[in-house]
Amino acid sequence: NYQVAGKDWLLSKDLGIMADDMGLGKSIQAIKAFETGLVKSDINKVLIVSPVNLTTNWLNELLKWSPRIRAEVVRPKKNEFDIEWLKAYEKNHILITNYEQLRSDSEIFKSMFFDILILDEAHKIKNLSTAISKGVFRVKRNIFWALTGTPIENKPKDLASLLLQANPKKMFYLKDEKDTSMLKSIGSKFVLRRTKKDVLKELPPVTDLVVPLELEGDQKNEYREIWLNRKKIAKTGGSYFSALAKLRETCDLHNDESVKVEKSIEIIKKVQDLGEKVIVFSFYKPIASLLAERLENEGIKFYQYKSEDNSEDRDFNLSSFKNDDKAAVFIASARIASEGLTITEANHVIFLNRWWTPSTNSQARDRVNRIGQSKNVFIYNLFVLNTIEERLNEILEDKNNLYEEITESFAEEILE
């Protein structure tokens, strides 16, 4: 019922931001909304823009939920750019592309008009000065729908930027807006927000487990050494971020030592004994590689979802993990696998490390906590005591409180 209401809400909006919680089916609501418009002949052309790893996912969703609509993924090479876009535009109702395509300074977008422009994971364009954001401005459209479970990643201005991107002429006064009460008021007119706890009472419970660890041996000594020399490292590197990066990396591993990898192996073996599956997220490559090496040595079958692989290999590995009963582990780069994917075959999630924005971490965990999940979900947040990771936990807590204060107000208004 809430999806039907969401579809109708989109159809009533020339400018709409669907900010439903991750896993509530924003893509199917959008598909059914523009399908309704196509059937009524109110619309004819739709452009869907998503992260590159989700373009195939969108095509599959269209084939599943609206197979009669003509759709195509458009990702031409530079020397074929204009002709491939024109050919796809003439043949299809729906064009699907990735954000990077909009970086092009080609004049081709001036010759195409779209009844609806849909931005998936729309928080990607919160920085209005980037080439991608400028590319979005250039797309000629009548209706703008943004889909994102995280309309605010760091600060309230993220929402203001998204509204500005949707309609710069109408929303010009938001350019320097920082007042949260003003944003709540404006957002309530253009933002639809429902949460899982409100509309999916049947979802199994989620248990968050905070797993504190202590550094040992050379890993502990290395961390202490970097901490004592942090000002010197920062001066040499040009900023404190260089020292911060070294401290975070040492919390993950030093040489082949890692208390996080040891703990992860322990958790994975227990999950395997239960006959269940686990996703291991990492924002950093070295510790993910070390875990893969250890799993191989232990004879534990796993698949990986890596940024350096092409989209075909990533899709194959994801499908293999879902369908291979012998594979207990999916090691995923949180930078590319934290959005848009449904992986309800797993019900355990291990975070080897977390990002500075709570919304990014929430996106990752909600790959398993969504429609289709039938088992209890367990989230393991690994962190090292007496290190900067303790401070990161505090920062994430403060940011999450701000995020909920603003976005939950949209949900409250809908429910009232």
Short mmCIF file of C-alpha atoms in Angstrom, two decimals:
data_model
loop_
_atom_site.label_atom_id
_atom_site.label_comp_id
_atom_site.label_asym_id
_atom_site.label_seq_id
_atom_site.Cartn_x
_atom_site.Cartn_y
_atom_site.Cartn_z
CA ASN A 1 0.00 0.00 0.00
CA TYR A 2 2.77 2.47 0.83
CA GLN A 3 4.34 1.82 -2.60
CA VAL A 4 1.04 2.58 -4.34
CA ALA A 5 0.83 5.81 -2.31
CA GLY A 6 4.44 6.61 -3.27
CA LYS A 7 3.71 6.07 -6.96
CA ASP A 8 0.73 8.44 -6.77
CA TRP A 9 2.80 11.01 -4.86
CA LEU A 10 5.46 11.03 -7.59
CA LEU A 11 2.81 11.47 -10.27
CA SER A 12 1.54 14.55 -8.43
CA LYS A 13 4.98 16.21 -8.37
CA ASP A 14 6.89 18.11 -11.02
CA LEU A 15 9.67 18.31 -8.43
CA GLY A 16 9.82 15.39 -6.01
CA ILE A 17 12.48 13.87 -3.80
CA MET A 18 11.59 10.34 -2.74
CA ALA A 19 13.69 9.84 0.40
CA ASP A 20 12.23 6.53 1.57
CA ASP A 21 14.43 4.44 3.81
CA MET A 22 16.81 2.12 1.96
CA GLY A 23 15.13 -1.11 0.92
CA LEU A 24 11.56 0.15 0.54
CA GLY A 25 11.54 -0.09 -3.26
CA LYS A 26 12.06 3.44 -4.57
CA SER A 27 12.91 2.14 -8.05
CA ILE A 28 9.69 0.12 -8.46
CA GLN A 29 7.63 3.11 -7.32
CA ALA A 30 9.30 5.28 -9.94
CA ILE A 31 8.89 2.60 -12.63
CA LYS A 32 5.18 2.20 -11.94
CA ALA A 33 4.73 5.99 -11.84
CA PHE A 34 6.22 6.67 -15.26
CA GLU A 35 4.59 3.50 -16.65
CA THR A 36 1.24 5.06 -15.70
CA GLY A 37 2.22 8.24 -17.56
CA LEU A 38 3.32 6.27 -20.63
CA VAL A 39 0.05 4.32 -20.76
CA LYS A 40 -1.93 7.58 -20.56
CA SER A 41 0.38 9.15 -23.18
CA ASP A 42 1.15 11.98 -20.74
CA ILE A 43 4.85 11.23 -21.11
CA ASN A 44 7.01 9.73 -23.84
CA LYS A 45 10.68 10.00 -22.85
CA VAL A 46 12.38 9.33 -19.51
CA LEU A 47 16.06 9.60 -18.59
CA ILE A 48 17.29 7.64 -15.56
CA VAL A 49 20.74 8.57 -14.23
CA SER A 50 22.38 6.29 -11.68
CA PRO A 51 25.83 5.24 -10.43
CA VAL A 52 27.53 3.11 -13.10
CA ASN A 53 27.25 -0.14 -11.11
CA LEU A 54 23.44 0.24 -10.90
CA THR A 55 22.60 0.83 -14.58
CA THR A 56 22.24 -2.91 -15.29
CA ASN A 57 20.17 -3.25 -12.13
CA TRP A 58 17.74 -0.61 -13.43
CA LEU A 59 17.40 -2.40 -16.78
CA ASN A 60 16.69 -5.69 -14.98
CA GLU A 61 14.07 -4.00 -12.78
CA LEU A 62 12.37 -2.57 -15.86
CA LEU A 63 12.35 -5.97 -17.58
CA LYS A 64 10.88 -7.50 -14.44
CA TRP A 65 8.19 -4.94 -13.57
CA SER A 66 7.35 -3.33 -16.91
CA PRO A 67 8.59 -5.57 -19.76
CA ARG A 68 6.64 -3.77 -22.51
CA ILE A 69 8.51 -0.52 -22.06
CA ARG A 70 11.40 -0.06 -24.50
CA ALA A 71 14.51 0.73 -22.48
CA GLU A 72 18.25 0.81 -23.09
CA VAL A 73 21.43 1.47 -21.13
CA VAL A 74 23.39 4.24 -22.89
CA ARG A 75 27.15 4.26 -22.27
CA PRO A 76 28.81 5.07 -25.62
CA LYS A 77 32.50 5.58 -26.16
CA LYS A 78 33.72 9.12 -26.75
CA ASN A 79 34.06 8.79 -30.55
CA GLU A 80 30.49 7.41 -30.83
CA PHE A 81 28.90 9.64 -28.18
CA ASP A 82 26.46 11.77 -30.17
CA ILE A 83 25.29 9.15 -32.65
CA GLU A 84 24.70 6.46 -29.99
CA TRP A 85 22.71 8.84 -27.80
CA LEU A 86 20.53 9.90 -30.76
CA LYS A 87 19.92 6.31 -31.87
CA ALA A 88 18.93 5.26 -28.34
CA TYR A 89 16.70 8.33 -27.93
CA GLU A 90 14.80 7.58 -31.15
CA LYS A 91 14.24 3.88 -30.37
CA ASN A 92 13.31 3.86 -26.66
CA HIS A 93 10.93 5.27 -24.09
CA ILE A 94 13.47 4.98 -21.28
CA LEU A 95 17.17 5.76 -21.42
CA ILE A 96 19.41 4.66 -18.54
CA THR A 97 22.86 6.11 -18.10
CA ASN A 98 25.47 6.79 -15.43
CA TYR A 99 26.45 10.13 -13.91
CA GLU A 100 29.85 10.22 -15.63
CA GLN A 101 28.13 10.42 -19.04
CA LEU A 102 26.79 13.83 -18.07
CA ARG A 103 30.31 15.21 -17.71
CA SER A 104 30.44 15.48 -21.50
CA ASP A 105 30.35 18.95 -23.01
CA SER A 106 28.58 17.52 -26.07
CA GLU A 107 25.80 19.63 -27.59
CA ILE A 108 23.69 16.48 -28.04
CA PHE A 109 21.69 17.06 -24.84
CA LYS A 110 20.38 20.32 -26.31
CA SER A 111 18.61 18.35 -29.05
CA MET A 112 16.88 15.93 -26.65
CA PHE A 113 13.96 16.65 -24.33
CA PHE A 114 12.86 14.35 -21.52
CA ASP A 115 9.45 14.43 -19.92
CA ILE A 116 11.00 13.08 -16.70
CA LEU A 117 14.56 13.15 -15.41
CA ILE A 118 15.16 10.64 -12.60
CA LEU A 119 18.31 10.78 -10.50
CA ASP A 120 18.99 7.59 -8.56
CA GLU A 121 21.19 7.88 -5.44
CA ALA A 122 20.67 11.59 -6.01
CA HIS A 123 22.87 12.64 -3.08
CA LYS A 124 25.73 12.11 -5.57
CA ILE A 125 25.12 15.60 -6.97
CA LYS A 126 25.02 17.58 -3.71
CA ASN A 127 28.11 19.55 -4.82
CA LEU A 128 26.69 22.01 -7.35
CA SER A 129 30.07 23.03 -8.77
CA THR A 130 31.10 19.62 -10.14
CA ALA A 131 31.06 18.75 -13.84
CA ILE A 132 28.39 16.10 -13.18
CA SER A 133 26.08 18.58 -11.44
CA LYS A 134 26.53 21.04 -14.29
CA GLY A 135 25.71 18.21 -16.70
CA VAL A 136 22.46 17.52 -14.84
CA PHE A 137 21.53 21.21 -15.20
CA ARG A 138 21.98 20.90 -18.99
CA VAL A 139 19.46 18.06 -19.39
CA LYS A 140 16.23 19.53 -20.76
CA ARG A 141 13.31 18.12 -18.76
CA ASN A 142 9.82 18.91 -17.60
CA ILE A 143 9.66 16.81 -14.41
CA PHE A 144 12.45 16.07 -11.92
CA TRP A 145 12.34 13.11 -9.53
CA ALA A 146 15.25 12.40 -7.19
CA LEU A 147 15.56 9.05 -5.40
CA THR A 148 17.78 8.83 -2.34
CA GLY A 149 17.57 7.19 1.06
CA THR A 150 20.11 9.74 2.31
CA PRO A 151 19.08 13.30 1.36
CA ILE A 152 21.43 14.57 4.07
CA GLU A 153 24.90 13.01 4.28
CA ASN A 154 26.93 15.53 6.26
CA LYS A 155 25.00 18.72 6.85
CA PRO A 156 21.56 20.29 6.22
CA LYS A 157 22.92 22.15 3.19
CA ASP A 158 23.02 18.79 1.35
CA LEU A 159 19.21 18.91 1.12
CA ALA A 160 19.27 22.54 0.00
CA SER A 161 21.72 21.62 -2.78
CA LEU A 162 19.47 18.79 -3.95
CA LEU A 163 16.45 21.09 -4.14
CA LEU A 164 18.53 23.68 -6.00
CA GLN A 165 19.63 21.01 -8.48
CA ALA A 166 16.03 20.04 -9.05
CA ASN A 167 14.89 23.55 -9.91
CA PRO A 168 17.52 26.32 -9.68
CA LYS A 169 15.09 29.08 -10.72
CA LYS A 170 12.41 28.13 -8.22
CA MET A 171 14.80 27.34 -5.37
CA PHE A 172 17.37 30.13 -5.85
CA TYR A 173 16.76 31.45 -2.32
CA LEU A 174 18.15 28.20 -0.85
CA LYS A 175 21.67 28.82 -2.13
CA ASP A 176 23.06 29.81 1.27
CA GLU A 177 20.31 28.34 3.45
CA LYS A 178 21.53 26.72 6.66
CA ASP A 179 18.52 27.11 8.96
CA THR A 180 17.19 23.64 9.77
CA SER A 181 13.66 24.82 10.56
CA MET A 182 13.42 26.50 7.16
CA LEU A 183 14.70 23.36 5.43
CA LYS A 184 12.15 21.23 7.30
CA SER A 185 9.35 23.52 6.16
CA ILE A 186 10.44 23.60 2.51
CA GLY A 187 11.39 19.93 2.44
CA SER A 188 7.97 18.83 3.64
CA LYS A 189 6.48 20.18 0.37
CA PHE A 190 8.87 18.32 -1.92
CA VAL A 191 10.20 15.35 0.07
CA LEU A 192 8.46 12.05 0.74
CA ARG A 193 10.07 10.04 3.54
CA ARG A 194 8.88 6.68 4.94
CA THR A 195 10.95 4.42 7.21
CA LYS A 196 11.06 0.65 7.48
CA LYS A 197 9.88 0.70 11.07
CA ASP A 198 6.74 2.60 9.98
CA VAL A 199 5.70 0.61 6.90
CA LEU A 200 7.40 -2.79 7.11
CA LYS A 201 6.29 -4.21 10.44
CA GLU A 202 6.99 -7.75 9.18
CA LEU A 203 10.73 -7.22 8.65
CA PRO A 204 12.80 -9.38 11.02
CA PRO A 205 14.66 -7.59 13.82
CA VAL A 206 18.12 -6.07 13.36
CA THR A 207 20.72 -6.50 16.09
CA ASP A 208 23.61 -4.03 16.14
CA LEU A 209 26.71 -5.43 17.79
CA VAL A 210 29.53 -3.09 18.74
CA VAL A 211 32.74 -5.15 18.71
CA PRO A 212 35.60 -3.37 20.53
CA LEU A 213 39.09 -4.72 19.87
CA GLU A 214 42.56 -4.00 21.24
CA LEU A 215 45.71 -3.67 19.17
CA GLU A 216 48.47 -6.15 19.87
CA GLY A 217 52.17 -6.63 19.10
CA ASP A 218 53.67 -4.78 16.14
CA GLN A 219 50.31 -3.32 15.14
CA LYS A 220 50.01 -1.66 18.57
CA ASN A 221 53.60 -0.39 18.47
CA GLU A 222 53.14 1.04 14.97
CA TYR A 223 49.98 2.93 16.01
CA ARG A 224 51.73 4.40 19.04
CA GLU A 225 54.71 5.45 16.88
CA ILE A 226 52.47 7.24 14.34
CA TRP A 227 50.52 8.97 17.12
CA LEU A 228 53.67 10.30 18.76
CA ASN A 229 54.90 11.63 15.38
CA ARG A 230 51.52 12.79 14.06
CA LYS A 231 52.48 16.49 13.84
CA LYS A 232 55.66 15.73 11.94
CA ILE A 233 53.75 13.40 9.56
CA ALA A 234 51.10 16.07 9.02
CA LYS A 235 53.73 18.70 8.25
CA THR A 236 55.49 16.42 5.76
CA GLY A 237 52.23 15.34 4.13
CA GLY A 238 50.84 18.86 3.91
CA SER A 239 47.83 18.35 6.22
CA TYR A 240 46.59 16.46 9.23
CA PHE A 241 44.72 14.14 6.89
CA SER A 242 47.99 12.41 6.02
CA ALA A 243 48.53 11.51 9.69
CA LEU A 244 44.88 10.59 10.07
CA ALA A 245 45.07 8.23 7.09
CA LYS A 246 48.10 6.45 8.56
CA LEU A 247 46.38 6.05 11.93
CA ARG A 248 43.23 4.64 10.34
CA GLU A 249 45.20 2.23 8.19
CA THR A 250 47.10 0.96 11.23
CA CYS A 251 43.80 0.38 13.05
CA ASP A 252 43.01 -1.95 10.13
CA LEU A 253 46.37 -3.68 9.76
CA HIS A 254 50.14 -3.44 9.97
CA ASN A 255 52.07 -5.70 7.60
CA ASP A 256 50.06 -8.92 7.85
CA GLU A 257 48.82 -8.31 11.39
CA SER A 258 45.18 -7.36 11.92
CA VAL A 259 43.02 -7.89 15.00
CA LYS A 260 40.02 -7.02 12.81
CA VAL A 261 40.76 -9.79 10.32
CA GLU A 262 41.24 -12.28 13.17
CA LYS A 263 37.89 -11.30 14.69
CA SER A 264 36.18 -11.41 11.29
CA ILE A 265 37.41 -14.98 10.67
CA GLU A 266 36.00 -15.96 14.05
CA ILE A 267 32.59 -14.43 13.25
CA ILE A 268 32.55 -15.89 9.72
CA LYS A 269 33.16 -19.42 11.01
CA LYS A 270 30.21 -19.11 13.39
CA VAL A 271 27.99 -17.78 10.58
CA GLN A 272 29.11 -20.64 8.33
CA ASP A 273 28.23 -23.19 11.06
CA LEU A 274 24.71 -21.72 11.10
CA GLY A 275 24.41 -22.26 7.34
CA GLU A 276 24.01 -18.49 6.82
CA LYS A 277 25.85 -15.85 4.80
CA VAL A 278 27.80 -12.71 5.62
CA ILE A 279 28.80 -9.54 3.75
CA VAL A 280 32.06 -7.94 4.83
CA PHE A 281 32.28 -4.23 3.97
CA SER A 282 35.50 -2.23 3.84
CA PHE A 283 36.15 1.31 2.62
CA TYR A 284 39.85 0.49 2.31
CA LYS A 285 41.43 -2.07 0.01
CA PRO A 286 44.46 -3.43 2.00
CA ILE A 287 42.46 -5.01 4.82
CA ALA A 288 39.93 -6.48 2.37
CA SER A 289 42.81 -8.09 0.45
CA LEU A 290 44.29 -9.50 3.67
CA LEU A 291 40.93 -10.97 4.66
CA ALA A 292 40.58 -12.58 1.21
CA GLU A 293 44.02 -14.13 1.62
CA ARG A 294 43.15 -15.50 5.05
CA LEU A 295 39.81 -16.93 3.87
CA GLU A 296 41.60 -18.69 1.04
CA ASN A 297 44.07 -20.21 3.51
CA GLU A 298 41.18 -21.32 5.72
CA GLY A 299 39.41 -22.97 2.77
CA ILE A 300 36.32 -20.74 3.17
CA LYS A 301 34.61 -20.01 -0.15
CA PHE A 302 33.98 -16.33 -0.91
CA TYR A 303 33.32 -13.86 -3.72
CA GLN A 304 34.47 -10.26 -4.04
CA TYR A 305 32.94 -7.02 -5.34
CA LYS A 306 35.90 -4.75 -6.15
CA SER A 307 36.14 -1.28 -7.64
CA GLU A 308 38.96 -2.31 -9.99
CA ASP A 309 36.80 -4.99 -11.64
CA ASN A 310 34.57 -4.12 -14.58
CA SER A 311 30.80 -4.07 -14.15
CA GLU A 312 30.34 -7.46 -15.85
CA ASP A 313 32.73 -9.18 -13.42
CA ARG A 314 31.11 -7.48 -10.44
CA ASP A 315 27.62 -8.54 -11.58
CA PHE A 316 28.87 -12.12 -12.10
CA ASN A 317 30.45 -12.30 -8.63
CA LEU A 318 27.33 -10.89 -6.98
CA SER A 319 25.07 -13.36 -8.78
CA SER A 320 27.44 -16.23 -7.92
CA PHE A 321 27.42 -15.35 -4.23
CA LYS A 322 23.63 -15.18 -4.18
CA ASN A 323 23.21 -18.57 -5.85
CA ASP A 324 26.18 -20.56 -4.50
CA ASP A 325 25.13 -22.36 -1.31
CA LYS A 326 28.76 -23.16 -0.55
CA ALA A 327 29.82 -19.50 -0.52
CA ALA A 328 29.47 -18.03 2.95
CA VAL A 329 31.25 -14.70 2.44
CA PHE A 330 30.95 -11.69 0.15
CA ILE A 331 33.80 -9.18 0.53
CA ALA A 332 32.57 -5.86 -0.84
CA SER A 333 34.12 -2.48 -1.44
CA ALA A 334 31.80 -0.23 0.53
CA ARG A 335 32.53 2.61 -1.89
CA ILE A 336 30.67 0.90 -4.75
CA ALA A 337 28.50 -1.81 -3.13
CA SER A 338 26.81 0.30 -0.47
CA GLU A 339 24.07 1.59 -2.77
CA GLY A 340 21.27 0.15 -4.84
CA LEU A 341 22.01 -3.56 -4.44
CA THR A 342 19.70 -6.12 -2.84
CA ILE A 343 21.61 -8.93 -1.11
CA THR A 344 19.04 -10.49 1.21
CA GLU A 345 20.68 -13.91 0.79
CA ALA A 346 23.01 -12.68 3.55
CA ASN A 347 21.76 -11.71 7.00
CA HIS A 348 25.08 -10.86 8.68
CA VAL A 349 27.12 -7.72 7.94
CA ILE A 350 30.65 -7.04 9.21
CA PHE A 351 32.07 -3.52 8.99
CA LEU A 352 35.86 -3.71 9.00
CA ASN A 353 35.83 0.09 9.08
CA ARG A 354 33.26 2.84 8.71
CA TRP A 355 33.01 6.10 6.78
CA TRP A 356 32.68 9.62 8.20
CA THR A 357 29.03 9.94 7.13
CA PRO A 358 26.38 7.82 8.92
CA SER A 359 24.21 7.75 5.79
CA THR A 360 26.96 5.96 3.82
CA ASN A 361 27.24 3.31 6.53
CA SER A 362 23.45 2.97 6.69
CA GLN A 363 23.31 2.49 2.93
CA ALA A 364 25.74 -0.41 3.23
CA ARG A 365 23.96 -2.18 6.08
CA ASP A 366 20.62 -1.87 4.30
CA ARG A 367 21.75 -4.12 1.45
CA VAL A 368 20.47 -6.96 3.68
CA ASN A 369 17.84 -5.16 5.79
CA ARG A 370 15.17 -4.72 3.13
CA ILE A 371 12.15 -6.30 1.46
CA GLY A 372 12.84 -10.01 0.92
CA GLN A 373 14.82 -10.54 4.12
CA SER A 374 13.35 -13.44 6.10
CA LYS A 375 16.07 -13.99 8.73
CA ASN A 376 17.15 -12.00 11.76
CA VAL A 377 19.86 -9.51 10.77
CA PHE A 378 23.10 -9.00 12.69
CA ILE A 379 25.44 -6.03 12.14
CA TYR A 380 28.98 -6.21 13.56
CA ASN A 381 30.76 -2.85 13.87
CA LEU A 382 34.45 -3.55 14.51
CA PHE A 383 36.54 -0.76 16.05
CA VAL A 384 39.77 -0.44 18.00
CA LEU A 385 39.74 0.88 21.55
CA ASN A 386 41.92 3.83 22.60
CA THR A 387 42.37 5.03 19.00
CA ILE A 388 40.86 7.62 16.67
CA GLU A 389 38.13 5.07 15.82
CA GLU A 390 36.54 5.83 19.20
CA ARG A 391 36.32 9.50 18.21
CA LEU A 392 34.85 8.48 14.83
CA ASN A 393 32.03 6.68 16.69
CA GLU A 394 31.21 9.93 18.51
CA ILE A 395 31.22 11.95 15.27
CA LEU A 396 28.90 9.44 13.60
CA GLU A 397 26.53 9.59 16.56
CA ASP A 398 26.32 13.41 16.42
CA LYS A 399 25.79 13.45 12.64
CA ASN A 400 23.13 10.75 12.83
CA ASN A 401 21.16 12.77 15.42
CA LEU A 402 21.16 15.80 13.07
CA TYR A 403 20.12 13.65 10.08
CA GLU A 404 17.21 12.11 11.99
CA GLU A 405 16.06 15.47 13.35
CA ILE A 406 15.47 16.81 9.83
CA THR A 407 14.43 13.77 7.80
CA GLU A 408 12.17 12.25 10.44
CA SER A 409 10.11 15.45 10.37
CA PHE A 410 9.10 14.59 6.77
CA ALA A 411 7.96 11.14 7.90
CA GLU A 412 5.98 12.58 10.81
CA GLU A 413 4.12 14.98 8.54
CA ILE A 414 3.12 12.18 6.16
CA LEU A 415 1.89 9.96 9.02
CA GLU A 416 -0.10 12.78 10.62
#
